[in-house]
């Protein structure tokens, strides 16, 4: 899911979304009308690749804005093949806050309570965690990483896997 706010610098006619896998070569993925502020990109493999998006606004006269700041997806991978018998989580760091990330909470979805449970906290420089906590027997294990801003404690959900 990609979300954006209404352009404050132009009267948008449409929003043009572009995607890249290398942060250099971008290709247009879709065009959205001026009343749309989110998109779902079905042509990605979020379990294998981190993507970069940028947007440009076109007004009713065809003039284009500058490109927005890039937005990069955060990739969460889980390795269950370790000999220690516990899942290892690896993720790409969140880099878009100028003030940086303060810490990450590692969360696990507990089927019995149907809710997310924080099972660990790591510093901003960490990008891996071994789950020694979750021991419940359930059909699937779902994790997500939540990053918290250094300044105002805003948060971003890094990924679910």
C-alpha positions as a LaTeX table, in Angstrom:
\begin{tabular}{lrrr}
\hline
Residue & $x$ (\AA) & $y$ (\AA) & $z$ (\AA) \\
\hline
Unk1 & 0.00 & 0.00 & 0.00 \\
Unk2 & 1.34 & 3.40 & $-1.01$ \\
Unk3 & $-0.26$ & 6.50 & 0.50 \\
Unk4 & 0.21 & 10.21 & $-0.14$ \\
Unk5 & $-1.26$ & 13.56 & 0.85 \\
Unk6 & $-2.96$ & 16.05 & $-1.43$ \\
Unk7 & $-0.50$ & 18.30 & $-3.24$ \\
Unk8 & $-0.30$ & 21.73 & $-1.62$ \\
Unk9 & 1.86 & 23.31 & $-4.33$ \\
Unk10 & $-0.32$ & 22.68 & $-7.39$ \\
Unk11 & $-3.91$ & 22.02 & $-8.23$ \\
Unk12 & $-3.58$ & 18.35 & $-9.05$ \\
Unk13 & $-5.37$ & 16.86 & $-12.00$ \\
Unk14 & $-3.67$ & 13.51 & $-11.56$ \\
Unk15 & $-0.90$ & 11.80 & $-9.66$ \\
Unk16 & 1.67 & 9.78 & $-11.62$ \\
Unk17 & 3.35 & 7.00 & $-9.64$ \\
Unk18 & 6.71 & 5.51 & $-10.63$ \\
Unk19 & 8.59 & 2.49 & $-9.25$ \\
Unk20 & 12.23 & 1.38 & $-9.27$ \\
Unk21 & 14.16 & $-1.62$ & $-8.01$ \\
Unk22 & 17.55 & 0.10 & $-8.13$ \\
Unk23 & 16.67 & 3.71 & $-7.10$ \\
Unk24 & 17.93 & 4.93 & $-10.49$ \\
Unk25 & 15.71 & 3.61 & $-13.26$ \\
Unk26 & 12.05 & 4.46 & $-12.64$ \\
Unk27 & 9.05 & 3.27 & $-14.65$ \\
Unk28 & 5.52 & 4.59 & $-14.48$ \\
Unk29 & 3.25 & 2.13 & $-12.69$ \\
Unk30 & $-0.07$ & 3.97 & $-12.68$ \\
Unk31 & $-1.91$ & 7.29 & $-12.93$ \\
Unk32 & $-4.47$ & 8.26 & $-10.28$ \\
Unk33 & $-7.14$ & 10.94 & $-10.29$ \\
Unk34 & $-6.91$ & 14.01 & $-8.07$ \\
Unk35 & $-9.21$ & 12.51 & $-5.41$ \\
Unk36 & $-7.17$ & 9.35 & $-4.87$ \\
Unk37 & $-4.54$ & 9.28 & $-2.12$ \\
Unk38 & $-3.48$ & 5.65 & $-2.01$ \\
Unk39 & $-2.49$ & 2.85 & $-4.34$ \\
Unk40 & $-1.93$ & $-0.87$ & $-4.21$ \\
Unk41 & 0.84 & $-2.17$ & $-6.43$ \\
Unk42 & 0.03 & $-5.81$ & $-7.34$ \\
Unk43 & 3.05 & $-6.23$ & $-9.63$ \\
Unk44 & 5.67 & $-6.59$ & $-6.91$ \\
Unk45 & 7.25 & $-9.39$ & $-4.93$ \\
Unk46 & 7.46 & $-7.87$ & $-1.45$ \\
Unk47 & 8.89 & $-11.08$ & $-0.02$ \\
Unk48 & 12.00 & $-10.79$ & $-2.16$ \\
Unk49 & 12.59 & $-7.18$ & $-3.23$ \\
Unk50 & 12.58 & $-3.70$ & $-1.72$ \\
Unk51 & 11.09 & $-1.07$ & $-4.07$ \\
Unk52 & 11.47 & 2.68 & $-4.38$ \\
Unk53 & 8.57 & 4.90 & $-5.40$ \\
Unk54 & 8.29 & 8.52 & $-6.43$ \\
Unk55 & 5.42 & 10.63 & $-7.66$ \\
Unk56 & 4.87 & 13.61 & $-9.89$ \\
Unk57 & 1.74 & 15.78 & $-9.99$ \\
Unk58 & 0.20 & 16.92 & $-13.26$ \\
Unk59 & $-2.22$ & 19.85 & $-13.31$ \\
Unk60 & $-5.16$ & 20.35 & $-15.69$ \\
Unk61 & $-2.94$ & 22.26 & $-18.16$ \\
Unk62 & $-0.48$ & 19.38 & $-18.39$ \\
Unk63 & 2.27 & 21.06 & $-16.35$ \\
Unk64 & 4.27 & 18.73 & $-14.14$ \\
Unk65 & 5.58 & 19.28 & $-10.62$ \\
Unk66 & 8.98 & 18.20 & $-9.44$ \\
Unk67 & 9.28 & 14.61 & $-8.28$ \\
Unk68 & 8.41 & 13.96 & $-4.66$ \\
Unk69 & 10.88 & 12.58 & $-2.18$ \\
Unk70 & 11.37 & 8.89 & $-2.75$ \\
Unk71 & 9.58 & 6.34 & $-0.61$ \\
Unk72 & 11.26 & 3.00 & $-0.11$ \\
Unk73 & 9.56 & $-0.18$ & 0.98 \\
Unk74 & 11.14 & $-2.00$ & 3.86 \\
Unk75 & 11.84 & $-5.65$ & 3.31 \\
Unk76 & 11.30 & $-8.12$ & 6.16 \\
Unk77 & 12.67 & $-11.63$ & 5.74 \\
Unk78 & 12.40 & $-14.55$ & 8.11 \\
Unk79 & 14.81 & $-17.45$ & 8.21 \\
Unk80 & 13.48 & $-20.60$ & 9.88 \\
Unk81 & 16.34 & $-22.83$ & 8.76 \\
Unk82 & 18.66 & $-21.95$ & 11.63 \\
Unk83 & 19.88 & $-24.84$ & 13.73 \\
Unk84 & 18.98 & $-23.02$ & 16.95 \\
Unk85 & 15.31 & $-23.73$ & 16.23 \\
Unk86 & 14.10 & $-20.13$ & 16.49 \\
Unk87 & 13.04 & $-17.81$ & 13.63 \\
Unk88 & 15.55 & $-15.11$ & 12.69 \\
Unk89 & 14.12 & $-11.84$ & 11.36 \\
Unk90 & 16.06 & $-9.49$ & 9.06 \\
Unk91 & 14.83 & $-6.15$ & 7.69 \\
Unk92 & 16.06 & $-3.15$ & 5.77 \\
Unk93 & 16.28 & $-0.02$ & 7.88 \\
Unk94 & 13.85 & 2.86 & 7.57 \\
Unk95 & 15.76 & 5.94 & 6.36 \\
Unk96 & 13.20 & 8.58 & 5.43 \\
Unk97 & 12.84 & 10.52 & 8.71 \\
Unk98 & 15.42 & 13.35 & 8.77 \\
Unk99 & 15.83 & 12.89 & 12.52 \\
Unk100 & 16.11 & 9.11 & 12.20 \\
Unk101 & 14.65 & 6.07 & 13.90 \\
Unk102 & 14.92 & 5.80 & 17.69 \\
Unk103 & 14.11 & 2.10 & 18.06 \\
Unk104 & 12.18 & $-0.80$ & 16.54 \\
Unk105 & 9.53 & $-2.97$ & 18.20 \\
Unk106 & 9.31 & $-6.53$ & 16.94 \\
Unk107 & 5.72 & $-7.76$ & 16.95 \\
Unk108 & 4.17 & $-11.18$ & 16.49 \\
Unk109 & 0.53 & $-11.89$ & 15.66 \\
Unk110 & $-0.95$ & $-14.19$ & 18.25 \\
Unk111 & $-3.78$ & $-16.28$ & 16.81 \\
Unk112 & $-5.34$ & $-17.03$ & 20.22 \\
Unk113 & $-5.92$ & $-13.33$ & 21.03 \\
Unk114 & $-6.17$ & $-12.11$ & 17.41 \\
Unk115 & $-3.80$ & $-9.26$ & 18.24 \\
Unk116 & $-0.24$ & $-8.08$ & 17.73 \\
Unk117 & 2.08 & $-8.64$ & 20.68 \\
Unk118 & 5.42 & $-6.86$ & 21.12 \\
Unk119 & 8.03 & $-9.56$ & 21.70 \\
Unk120 & 11.16 & $-7.44$ & 21.57 \\
Unk121 & 12.72 & $-4.03$ & 21.12 \\
Unk122 & 16.03 & $-3.24$ & 19.40 \\
Unk123 & 18.01 & $-0.08$ & 18.75 \\
Unk124 & 17.90 & 1.87 & 15.51 \\
Unk125 & 21.20 & 0.39 & 14.34 \\
Unk126 & 19.89 & $-3.17$ & 14.62 \\
Unk127 & 18.18 & $-4.82$ & 11.67 \\
Unk128 & 17.86 & $-8.38$ & 12.90 \\
Unk129 & 16.21 & $-10.24$ & 15.74 \\
Unk130 & 16.02 & $-13.89$ & 16.80 \\
Unk131 & 12.61 & $-14.80$ & 18.21 \\
Unk132 & 13.31 & $-16.70$ & 21.40 \\
Unk133 & 9.98 & $-15.57$ & 22.90 \\
Unk134 & 7.12 & $-16.83$ & 20.72 \\
Unk135 & 6.54 & $-20.43$ & 21.68 \\
Unk136 & 2.82 & $-20.89$ & 20.98 \\
Unk137 & 1.91 & $-23.64$ & 18.58 \\
Unk138 & $-0.09$ & $-22.11$ & 15.77 \\
Unk139 & $-0.52$ & $-22.72$ & 12.04 \\
Unk140 & 1.23 & $-19.56$ & 10.90 \\
Unk141 & 3.67 & $-17.09$ & 12.33 \\
Unk142 & 3.23 & $-13.46$ & 11.31 \\
Unk143 & 5.72 & $-10.79$ & 12.28 \\
Unk144 & 6.03 & $-7.07$ & 11.75 \\
Unk145 & 8.59 & $-4.46$ & 12.68 \\
Unk146 & 7.44 & $-1.05$ & 13.92 \\
Unk147 & 9.97 & 1.80 & 13.77 \\
Unk148 & 9.62 & 4.83 & 16.05 \\
Unk149 & 10.84 & 8.33 & 15.23 \\
Unk150 & 13.61 & 9.87 & 17.31 \\
Unk151 & 11.84 & 13.24 & 17.70 \\
Unk152 & 8.08 & 12.86 & 18.03 \\
Unk153 & 7.58 & 9.12 & 18.52 \\
Unk154 & 5.74 & 8.75 & 15.21 \\
Unk155 & 5.81 & 5.19 & 13.98 \\
Unk156 & 5.99 & 3.28 & 10.73 \\
Unk157 & 5.05 & $-0.36$ & 10.29 \\
Unk158 & 7.99 & $-1.86$ & 8.48 \\
Unk159 & 6.55 & $-5.03$ & 7.13 \\
Unk160 & 4.62 & $-8.15$ & 7.80 \\
Unk161 & 5.81 & $-11.60$ & 6.91 \\
\hline
\end{tabular}
